[in-house]
PDB file of C-alpha atoms in Angstrom:
ATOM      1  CA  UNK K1345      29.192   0.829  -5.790  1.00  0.00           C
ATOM      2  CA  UNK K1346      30.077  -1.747  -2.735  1.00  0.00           C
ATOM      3  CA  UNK K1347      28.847  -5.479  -4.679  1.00  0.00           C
ATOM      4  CA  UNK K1348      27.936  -5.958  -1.056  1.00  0.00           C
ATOM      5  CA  UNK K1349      25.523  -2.278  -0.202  1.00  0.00           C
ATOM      6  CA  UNK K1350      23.814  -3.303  -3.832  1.00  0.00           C
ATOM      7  CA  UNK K1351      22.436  -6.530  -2.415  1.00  0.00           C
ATOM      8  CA  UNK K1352      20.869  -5.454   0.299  1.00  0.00           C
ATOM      9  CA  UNK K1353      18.214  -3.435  -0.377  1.00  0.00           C
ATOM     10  CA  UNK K1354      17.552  -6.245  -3.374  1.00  0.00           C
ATOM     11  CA  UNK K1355      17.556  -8.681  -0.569  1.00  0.00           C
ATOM     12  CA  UNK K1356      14.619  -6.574   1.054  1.00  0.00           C
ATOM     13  CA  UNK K1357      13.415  -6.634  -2.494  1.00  0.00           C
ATOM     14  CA  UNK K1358      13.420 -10.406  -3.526  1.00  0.00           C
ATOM     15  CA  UNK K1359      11.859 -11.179  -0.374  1.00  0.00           C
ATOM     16  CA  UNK K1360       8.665  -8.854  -1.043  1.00  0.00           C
ATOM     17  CA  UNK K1361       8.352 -10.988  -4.582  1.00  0.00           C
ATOM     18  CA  UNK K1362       8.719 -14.104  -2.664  1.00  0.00           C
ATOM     19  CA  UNK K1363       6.184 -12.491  -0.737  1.00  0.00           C
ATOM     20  CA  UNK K1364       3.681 -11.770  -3.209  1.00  0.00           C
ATOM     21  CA  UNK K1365       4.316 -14.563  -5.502  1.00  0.00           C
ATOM     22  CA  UNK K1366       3.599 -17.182  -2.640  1.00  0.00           C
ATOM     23  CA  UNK K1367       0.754 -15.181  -1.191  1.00  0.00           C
ATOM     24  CA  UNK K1368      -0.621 -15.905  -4.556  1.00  0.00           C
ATOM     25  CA  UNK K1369      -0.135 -19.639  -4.340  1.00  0.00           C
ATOM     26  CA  UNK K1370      -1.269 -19.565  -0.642  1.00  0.00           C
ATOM     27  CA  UNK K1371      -5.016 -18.143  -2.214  1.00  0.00           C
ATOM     28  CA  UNK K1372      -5.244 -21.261  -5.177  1.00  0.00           C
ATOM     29  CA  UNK K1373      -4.495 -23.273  -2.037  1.00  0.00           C
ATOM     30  CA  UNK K1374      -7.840 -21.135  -0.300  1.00  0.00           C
ATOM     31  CA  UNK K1375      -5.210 -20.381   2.655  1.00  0.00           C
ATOM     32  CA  UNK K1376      -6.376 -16.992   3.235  1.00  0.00           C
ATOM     33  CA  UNK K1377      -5.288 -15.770   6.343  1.00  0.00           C
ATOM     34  CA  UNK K1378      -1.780 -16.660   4.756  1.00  0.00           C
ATOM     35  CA  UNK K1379      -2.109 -15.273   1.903  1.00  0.00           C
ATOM     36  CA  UNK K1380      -3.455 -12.130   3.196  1.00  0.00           C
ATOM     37  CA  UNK K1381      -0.344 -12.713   6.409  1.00  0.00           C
ATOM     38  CA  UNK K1382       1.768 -12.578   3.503  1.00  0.00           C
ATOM     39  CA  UNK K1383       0.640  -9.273   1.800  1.00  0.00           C
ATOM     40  CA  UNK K1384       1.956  -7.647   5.215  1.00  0.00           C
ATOM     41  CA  UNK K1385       5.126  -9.013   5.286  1.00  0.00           C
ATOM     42  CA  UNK K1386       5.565  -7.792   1.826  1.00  0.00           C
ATOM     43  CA  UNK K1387       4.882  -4.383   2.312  1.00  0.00           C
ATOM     44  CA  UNK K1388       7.322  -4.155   5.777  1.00  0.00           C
ATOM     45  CA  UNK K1389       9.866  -5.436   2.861  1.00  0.00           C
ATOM     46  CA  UNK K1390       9.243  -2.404   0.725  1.00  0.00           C
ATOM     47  CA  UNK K1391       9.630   0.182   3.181  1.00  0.00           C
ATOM     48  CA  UNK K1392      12.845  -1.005   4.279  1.00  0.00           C
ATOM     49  CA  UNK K1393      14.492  -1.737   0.846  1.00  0.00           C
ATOM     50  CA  UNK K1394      13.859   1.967   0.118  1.00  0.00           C
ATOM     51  CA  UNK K1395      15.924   2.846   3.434  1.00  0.00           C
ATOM     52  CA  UNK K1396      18.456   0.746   3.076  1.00  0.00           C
ATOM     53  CA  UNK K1397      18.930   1.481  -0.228  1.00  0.00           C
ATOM     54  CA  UNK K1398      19.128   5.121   0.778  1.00  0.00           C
ATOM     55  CA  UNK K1399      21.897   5.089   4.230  1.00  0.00           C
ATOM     56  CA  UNK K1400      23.588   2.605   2.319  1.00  0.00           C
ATOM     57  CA  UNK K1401      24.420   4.892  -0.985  1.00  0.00           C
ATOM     58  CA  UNK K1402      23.353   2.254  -2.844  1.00  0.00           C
ATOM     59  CA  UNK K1403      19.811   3.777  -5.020  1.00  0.00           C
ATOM     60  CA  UNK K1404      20.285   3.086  -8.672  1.00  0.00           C
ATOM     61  CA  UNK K1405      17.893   2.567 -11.467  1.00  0.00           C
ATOM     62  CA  UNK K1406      17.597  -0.964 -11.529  1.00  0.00           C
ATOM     63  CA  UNK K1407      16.660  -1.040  -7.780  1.00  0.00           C
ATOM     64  CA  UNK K1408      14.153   1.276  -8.382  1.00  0.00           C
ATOM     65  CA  UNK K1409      12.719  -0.929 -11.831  1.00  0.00           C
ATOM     66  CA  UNK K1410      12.828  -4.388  -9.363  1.00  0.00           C
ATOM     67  CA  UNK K1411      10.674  -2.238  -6.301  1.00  0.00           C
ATOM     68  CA  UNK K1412       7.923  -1.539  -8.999  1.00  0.00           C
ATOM     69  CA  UNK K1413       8.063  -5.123 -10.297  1.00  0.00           C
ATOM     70  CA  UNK K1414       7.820  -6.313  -6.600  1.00  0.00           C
ATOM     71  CA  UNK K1415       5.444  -4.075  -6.007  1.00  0.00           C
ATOM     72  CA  UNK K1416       2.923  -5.034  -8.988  1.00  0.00           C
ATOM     73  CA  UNK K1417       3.108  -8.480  -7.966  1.00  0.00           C
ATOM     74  CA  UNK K1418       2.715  -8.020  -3.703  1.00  0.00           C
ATOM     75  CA  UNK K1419       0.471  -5.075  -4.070  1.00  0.00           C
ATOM     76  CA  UNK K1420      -1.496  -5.524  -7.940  1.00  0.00           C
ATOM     77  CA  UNK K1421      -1.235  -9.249  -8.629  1.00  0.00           C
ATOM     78  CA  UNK K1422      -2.085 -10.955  -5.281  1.00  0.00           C
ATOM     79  CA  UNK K1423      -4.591  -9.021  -3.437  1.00  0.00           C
ATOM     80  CA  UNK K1424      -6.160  -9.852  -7.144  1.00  0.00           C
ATOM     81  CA  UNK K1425      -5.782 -13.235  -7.090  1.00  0.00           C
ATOM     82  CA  UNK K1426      -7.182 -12.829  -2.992  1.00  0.00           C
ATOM     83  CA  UNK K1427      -9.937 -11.168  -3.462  1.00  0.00           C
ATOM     84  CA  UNK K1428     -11.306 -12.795  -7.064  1.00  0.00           C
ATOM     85  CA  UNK K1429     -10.234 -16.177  -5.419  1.00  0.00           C
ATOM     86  CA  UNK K1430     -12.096 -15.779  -2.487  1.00  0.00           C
ATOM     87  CA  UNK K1431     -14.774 -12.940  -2.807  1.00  0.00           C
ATOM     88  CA  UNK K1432     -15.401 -12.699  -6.157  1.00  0.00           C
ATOM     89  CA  UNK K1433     -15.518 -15.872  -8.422  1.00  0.00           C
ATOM     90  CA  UNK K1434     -18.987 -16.982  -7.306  1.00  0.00           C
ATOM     91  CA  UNK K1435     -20.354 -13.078  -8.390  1.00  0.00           C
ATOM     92  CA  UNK K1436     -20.554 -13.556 -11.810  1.00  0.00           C
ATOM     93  CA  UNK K1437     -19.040 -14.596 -15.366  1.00  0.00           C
ATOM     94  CA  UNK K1438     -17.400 -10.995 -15.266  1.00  0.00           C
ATOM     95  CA  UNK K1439     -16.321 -10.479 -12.160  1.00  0.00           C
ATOM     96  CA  UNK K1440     -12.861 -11.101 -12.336  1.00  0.00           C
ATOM     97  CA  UNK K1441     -12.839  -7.921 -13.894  1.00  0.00           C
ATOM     98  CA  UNK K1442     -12.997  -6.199 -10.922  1.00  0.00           C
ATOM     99  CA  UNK K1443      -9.848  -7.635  -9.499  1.00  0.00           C
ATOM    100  CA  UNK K1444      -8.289  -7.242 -13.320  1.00  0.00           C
ATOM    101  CA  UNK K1445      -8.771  -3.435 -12.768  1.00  0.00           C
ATOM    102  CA  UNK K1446      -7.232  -3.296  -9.413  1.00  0.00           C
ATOM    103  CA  UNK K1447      -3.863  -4.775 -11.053  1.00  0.00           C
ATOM    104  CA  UNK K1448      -4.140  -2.644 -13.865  1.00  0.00           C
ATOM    105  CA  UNK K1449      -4.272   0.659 -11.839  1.00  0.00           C
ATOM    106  CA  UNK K1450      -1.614  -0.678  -9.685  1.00  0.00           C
ATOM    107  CA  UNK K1451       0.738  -0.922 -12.802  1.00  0.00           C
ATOM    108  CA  UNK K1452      -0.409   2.535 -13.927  1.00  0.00           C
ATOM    109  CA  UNK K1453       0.141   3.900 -10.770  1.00  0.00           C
ATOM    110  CA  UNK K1454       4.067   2.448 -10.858  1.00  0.00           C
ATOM    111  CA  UNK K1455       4.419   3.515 -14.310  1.00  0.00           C
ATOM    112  CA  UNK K1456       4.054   7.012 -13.737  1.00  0.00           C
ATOM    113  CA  UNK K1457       5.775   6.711 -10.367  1.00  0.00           C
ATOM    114  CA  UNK K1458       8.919   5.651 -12.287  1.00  0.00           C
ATOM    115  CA  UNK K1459       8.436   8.084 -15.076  1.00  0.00           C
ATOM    116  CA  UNK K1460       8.066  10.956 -12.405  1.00  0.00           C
ATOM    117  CA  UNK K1461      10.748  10.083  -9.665  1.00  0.00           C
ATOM    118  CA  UNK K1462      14.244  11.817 -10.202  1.00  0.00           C
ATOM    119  CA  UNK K1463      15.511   9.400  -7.319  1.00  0.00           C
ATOM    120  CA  UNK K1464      15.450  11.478  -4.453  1.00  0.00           C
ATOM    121  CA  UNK K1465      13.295  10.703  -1.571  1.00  0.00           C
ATOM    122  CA  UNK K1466       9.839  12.050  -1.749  1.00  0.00           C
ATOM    123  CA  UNK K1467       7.763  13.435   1.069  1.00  0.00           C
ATOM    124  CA  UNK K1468       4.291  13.280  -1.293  1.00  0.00           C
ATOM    125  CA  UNK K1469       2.740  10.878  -4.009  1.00  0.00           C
ATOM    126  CA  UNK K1470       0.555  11.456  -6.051  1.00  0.00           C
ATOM    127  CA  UNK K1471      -1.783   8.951  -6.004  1.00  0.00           C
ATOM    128  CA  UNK K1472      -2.380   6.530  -3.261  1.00  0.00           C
ATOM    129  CA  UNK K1473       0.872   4.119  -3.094  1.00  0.00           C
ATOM    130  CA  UNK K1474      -0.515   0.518  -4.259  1.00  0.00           C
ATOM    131  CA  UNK K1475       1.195  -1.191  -0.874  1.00  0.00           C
ATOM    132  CA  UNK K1476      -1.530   0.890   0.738  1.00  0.00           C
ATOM    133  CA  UNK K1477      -4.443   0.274  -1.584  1.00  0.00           C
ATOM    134  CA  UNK K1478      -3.225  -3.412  -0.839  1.00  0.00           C
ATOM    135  CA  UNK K1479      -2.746  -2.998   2.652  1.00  0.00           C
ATOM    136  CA  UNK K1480      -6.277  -1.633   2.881  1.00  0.00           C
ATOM    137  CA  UNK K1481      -8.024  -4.413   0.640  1.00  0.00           C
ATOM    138  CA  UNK K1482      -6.638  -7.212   2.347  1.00  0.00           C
ATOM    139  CA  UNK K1483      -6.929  -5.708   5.864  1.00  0.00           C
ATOM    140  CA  UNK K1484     -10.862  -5.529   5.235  1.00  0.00           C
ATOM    141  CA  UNK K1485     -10.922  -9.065   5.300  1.00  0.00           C
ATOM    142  CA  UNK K1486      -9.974  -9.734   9.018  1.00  0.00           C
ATOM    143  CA  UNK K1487     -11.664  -6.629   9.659  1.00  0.00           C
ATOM    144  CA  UNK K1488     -14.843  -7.182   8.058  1.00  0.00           C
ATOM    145  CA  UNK K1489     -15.341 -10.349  10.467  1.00  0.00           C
ATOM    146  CA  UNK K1490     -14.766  -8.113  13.576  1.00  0.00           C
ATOM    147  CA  UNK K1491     -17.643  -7.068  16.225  1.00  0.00           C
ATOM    148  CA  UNK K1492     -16.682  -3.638  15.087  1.00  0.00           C
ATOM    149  CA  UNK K1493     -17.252  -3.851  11.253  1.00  0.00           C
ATOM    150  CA  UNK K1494     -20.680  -5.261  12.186  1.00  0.00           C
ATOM    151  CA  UNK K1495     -21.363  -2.342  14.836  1.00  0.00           C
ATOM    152  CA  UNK K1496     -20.075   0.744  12.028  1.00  0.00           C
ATOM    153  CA  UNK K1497     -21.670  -0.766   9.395  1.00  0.00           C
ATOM    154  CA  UNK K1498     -24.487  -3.319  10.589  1.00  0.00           C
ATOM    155  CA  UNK K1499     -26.537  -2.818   7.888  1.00  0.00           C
ATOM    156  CA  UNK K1500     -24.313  -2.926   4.589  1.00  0.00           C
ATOM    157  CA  UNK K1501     -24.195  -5.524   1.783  1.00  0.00           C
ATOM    158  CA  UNK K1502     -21.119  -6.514   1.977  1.00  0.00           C
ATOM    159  CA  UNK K1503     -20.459  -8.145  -1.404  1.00  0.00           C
ATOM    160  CA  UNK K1504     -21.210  -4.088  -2.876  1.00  0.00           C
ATOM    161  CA  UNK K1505     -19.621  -3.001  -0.229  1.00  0.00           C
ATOM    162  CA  UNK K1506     -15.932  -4.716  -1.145  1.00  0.00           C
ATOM    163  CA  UNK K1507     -16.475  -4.289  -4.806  1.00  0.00           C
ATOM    164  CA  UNK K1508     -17.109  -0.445  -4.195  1.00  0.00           C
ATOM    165  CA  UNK K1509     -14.345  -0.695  -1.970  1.00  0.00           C
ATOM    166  CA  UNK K1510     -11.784  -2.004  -4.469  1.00  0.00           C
ATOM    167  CA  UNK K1511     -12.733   0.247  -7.680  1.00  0.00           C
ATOM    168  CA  UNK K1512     -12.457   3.406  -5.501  1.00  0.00           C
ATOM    169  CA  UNK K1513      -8.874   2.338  -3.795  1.00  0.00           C
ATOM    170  CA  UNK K1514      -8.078   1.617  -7.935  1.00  0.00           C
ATOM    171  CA  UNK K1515      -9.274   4.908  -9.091  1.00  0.00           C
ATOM    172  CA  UNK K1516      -7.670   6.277  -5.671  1.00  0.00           C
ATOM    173  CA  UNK K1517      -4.038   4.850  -7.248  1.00  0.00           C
ATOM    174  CA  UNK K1518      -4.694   6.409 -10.749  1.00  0.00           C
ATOM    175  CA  UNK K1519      -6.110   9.474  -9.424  1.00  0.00           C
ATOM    176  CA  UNK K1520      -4.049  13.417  -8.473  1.00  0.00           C
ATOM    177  CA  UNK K1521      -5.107  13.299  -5.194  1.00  0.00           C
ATOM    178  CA  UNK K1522      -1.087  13.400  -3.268  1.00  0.00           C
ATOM    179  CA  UNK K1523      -0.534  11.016   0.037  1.00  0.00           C
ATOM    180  CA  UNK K1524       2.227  11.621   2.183  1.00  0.00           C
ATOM    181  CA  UNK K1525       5.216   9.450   2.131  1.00  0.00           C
ATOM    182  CA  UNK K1526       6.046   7.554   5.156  1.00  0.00           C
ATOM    183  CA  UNK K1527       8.411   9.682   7.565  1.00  0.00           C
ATOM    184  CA  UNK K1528      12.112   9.374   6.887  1.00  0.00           C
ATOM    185  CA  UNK K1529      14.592   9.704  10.417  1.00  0.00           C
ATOM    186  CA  UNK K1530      17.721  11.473  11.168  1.00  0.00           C
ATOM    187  CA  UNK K1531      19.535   9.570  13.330  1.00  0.00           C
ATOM    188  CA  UNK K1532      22.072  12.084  14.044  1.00  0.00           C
ATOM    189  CA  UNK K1533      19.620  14.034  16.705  1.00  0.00           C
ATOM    190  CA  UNK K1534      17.674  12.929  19.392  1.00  0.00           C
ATOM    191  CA  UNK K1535      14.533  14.267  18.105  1.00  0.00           C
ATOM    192  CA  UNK K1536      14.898  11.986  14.531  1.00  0.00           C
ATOM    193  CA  UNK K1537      15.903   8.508  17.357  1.00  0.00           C
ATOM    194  CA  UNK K1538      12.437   9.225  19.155  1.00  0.00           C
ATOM    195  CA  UNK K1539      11.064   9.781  16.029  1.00  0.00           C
ATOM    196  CA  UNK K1540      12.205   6.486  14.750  1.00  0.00           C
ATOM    197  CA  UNK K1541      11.055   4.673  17.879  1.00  0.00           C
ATOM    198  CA  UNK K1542       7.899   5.747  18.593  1.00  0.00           C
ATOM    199  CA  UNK K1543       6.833   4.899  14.486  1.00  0.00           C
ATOM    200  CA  UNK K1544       8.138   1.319  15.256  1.00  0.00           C
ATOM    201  CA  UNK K1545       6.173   0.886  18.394  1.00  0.00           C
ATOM    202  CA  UNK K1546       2.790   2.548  16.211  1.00  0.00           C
ATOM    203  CA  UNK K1547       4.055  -0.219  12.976  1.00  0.00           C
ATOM    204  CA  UNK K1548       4.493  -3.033  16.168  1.00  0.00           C
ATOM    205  CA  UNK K1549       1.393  -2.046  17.182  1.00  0.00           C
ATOM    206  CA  UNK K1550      -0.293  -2.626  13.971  1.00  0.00           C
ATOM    207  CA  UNK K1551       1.199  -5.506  13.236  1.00  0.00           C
ATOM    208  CA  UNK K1552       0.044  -7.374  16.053  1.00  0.00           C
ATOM    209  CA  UNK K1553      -3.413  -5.938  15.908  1.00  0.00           C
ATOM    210  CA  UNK K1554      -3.592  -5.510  12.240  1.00  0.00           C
ATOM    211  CA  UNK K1555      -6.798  -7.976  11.730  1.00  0.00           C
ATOM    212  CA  UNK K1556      -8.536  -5.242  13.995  1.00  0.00           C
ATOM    213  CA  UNK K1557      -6.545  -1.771  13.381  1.00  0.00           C
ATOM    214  CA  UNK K1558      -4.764  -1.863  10.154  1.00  0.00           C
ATOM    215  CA  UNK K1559      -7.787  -1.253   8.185  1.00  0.00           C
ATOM    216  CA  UNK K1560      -9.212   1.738  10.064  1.00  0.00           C
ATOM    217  CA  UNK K1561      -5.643   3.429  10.302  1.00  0.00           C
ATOM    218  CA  UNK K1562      -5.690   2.762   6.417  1.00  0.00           C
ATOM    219  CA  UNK K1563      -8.414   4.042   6.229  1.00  0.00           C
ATOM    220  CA  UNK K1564      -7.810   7.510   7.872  1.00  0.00           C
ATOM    221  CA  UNK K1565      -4.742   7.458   5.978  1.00  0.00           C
ATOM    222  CA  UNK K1566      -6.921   7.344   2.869  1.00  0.00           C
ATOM    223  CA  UNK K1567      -9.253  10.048   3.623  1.00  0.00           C
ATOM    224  CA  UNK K1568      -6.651  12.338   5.247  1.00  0.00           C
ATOM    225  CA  UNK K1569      -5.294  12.518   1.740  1.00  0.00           C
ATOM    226  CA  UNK K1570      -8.472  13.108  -0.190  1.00  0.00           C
ATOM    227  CA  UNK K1571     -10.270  15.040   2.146  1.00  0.00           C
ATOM    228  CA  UNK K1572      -6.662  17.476   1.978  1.00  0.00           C
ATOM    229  CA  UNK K1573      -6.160  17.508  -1.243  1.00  0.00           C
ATOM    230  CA  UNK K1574     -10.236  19.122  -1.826  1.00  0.00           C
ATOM    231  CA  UNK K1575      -9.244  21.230   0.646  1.00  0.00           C
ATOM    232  CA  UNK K1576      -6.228  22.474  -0.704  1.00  0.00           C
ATOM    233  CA  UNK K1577      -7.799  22.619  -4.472  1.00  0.00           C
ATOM    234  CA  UNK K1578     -10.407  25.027  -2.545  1.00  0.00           C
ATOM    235  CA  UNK K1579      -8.211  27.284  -0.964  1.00  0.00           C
ATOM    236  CA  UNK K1580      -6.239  27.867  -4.137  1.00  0.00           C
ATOM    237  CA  UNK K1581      -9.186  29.009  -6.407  1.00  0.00           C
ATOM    238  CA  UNK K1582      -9.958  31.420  -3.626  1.00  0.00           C
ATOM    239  CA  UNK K1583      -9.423  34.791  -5.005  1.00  0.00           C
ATOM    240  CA  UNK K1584      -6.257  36.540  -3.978  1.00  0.00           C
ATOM    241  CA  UNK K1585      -6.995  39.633  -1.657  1.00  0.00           C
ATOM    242  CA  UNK K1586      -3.851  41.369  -3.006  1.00  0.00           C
ATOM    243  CA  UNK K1587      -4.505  40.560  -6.804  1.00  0.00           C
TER     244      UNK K1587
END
């Protein structure tokens, strides 16, 4: 393998850690909208030191073991350390549990990705992918001081309503229920160019709006998956007409 297609994608890679690790320090320092800035970064990282890895031949094992070690510390570690640092540590002597078991089915939910993957690029998880569940728990944030949050849900508590929020995105990551992967792009046809472009102006999009849209669109990326997968489990213990 090129010395020189091999650091690439672990480029990509070492900046998601970087990523995470100083999101992490940017919460002790109560610099939130950093530290939660931060999470985002990391996760436009991850996607592209998959496909880079992938057009430039270069997948292996170890690039695969350093994504799920970047990704336990962008997407387990320090939307922890966010939301016990800044949402939780007034709650109660426990309550740093609740951020403990967001890490913990973060790592669970890499474990098994690693044990399951055979390296080839996969259209489904199973499970929802923790730079989601992160995406989604540090987008609330932002969100959650919108005119919007307050007109949907005007009369929630919101301290139940984030830790409800976090231990069903954990159980979410641990859980069967299969998310689609995002879209991969043949660039050798028109069709998989305007493909490309048009999910780059829809990520752009998000990006510069994501204290007001990322959550929802997590969100309805969330429940498209659940609300399929009962769907799907229904339709299959119907009874077959021809049996």
């Amino acid at each position: 393998m090129p010395r020189k297609s091999f650091l690439l994608p672990s480029a990509f890679t070492s900046g998601s850690i970087f990523c995470g690790f100083y999101s992490a320090v940017s919460a002790m320092r109560e610099d939130l909208e950093l530290a939660c800035w931060l999470i985002v970064v990391a996760g436009i990282l991850d996607y592209f030191d998959g496909k880079v890895a992938l057009f430039s031949g270069s997948e292996s094992r170890f690039g695969v073991e350093l994504d799920s070690l970047a990704d336990i510390i962008s997407f387990g570690i320090a939307p922890g350390i966010i939301m016990y640092q800044f949402f939780l540590r007034d709650r109660g002597e426990w309550s740093w549990l609740v951020s403990f078991l967001f890490v913990l089915c973060g790592a669970l939910r890499l474990a098994r990705f690693n044990v399951e993957t055979k390296g080839a690029e996969k259209t489904n998880f199973k499970g929802l992918p923790t730079p989601m569940a992160a995406g989604a728990l540090i987008s609330f944030v932002p969100f959650s001081r919108s005119p919007l949050f307050h007109i949907i849900f005007y009369d929630v508590n919101y301290s139940r309503f984030l830790v409800s929020l976090i231990l069903i995105l954990a159980g979410l990551m641990v859980s069967n229920v299969e998310y689609p992967a995002a879209p991969g792009f043949n660039f050798h046809s028109f069709k998989g160019i305007l493909g490309f472009v048009i999910f780059v102006a829809i990520m752009i999009t998000l990006i510069y709006q994501w204290k007001l849209l990322m959550f929802p669109a997590a969100f309805i990326y969330i429940f498209y998956g659940f609300s399929r997968s009962i769907i799907l489990g229904a339709v299959s213990r119907l009874p077959d007409k021809n049996g």
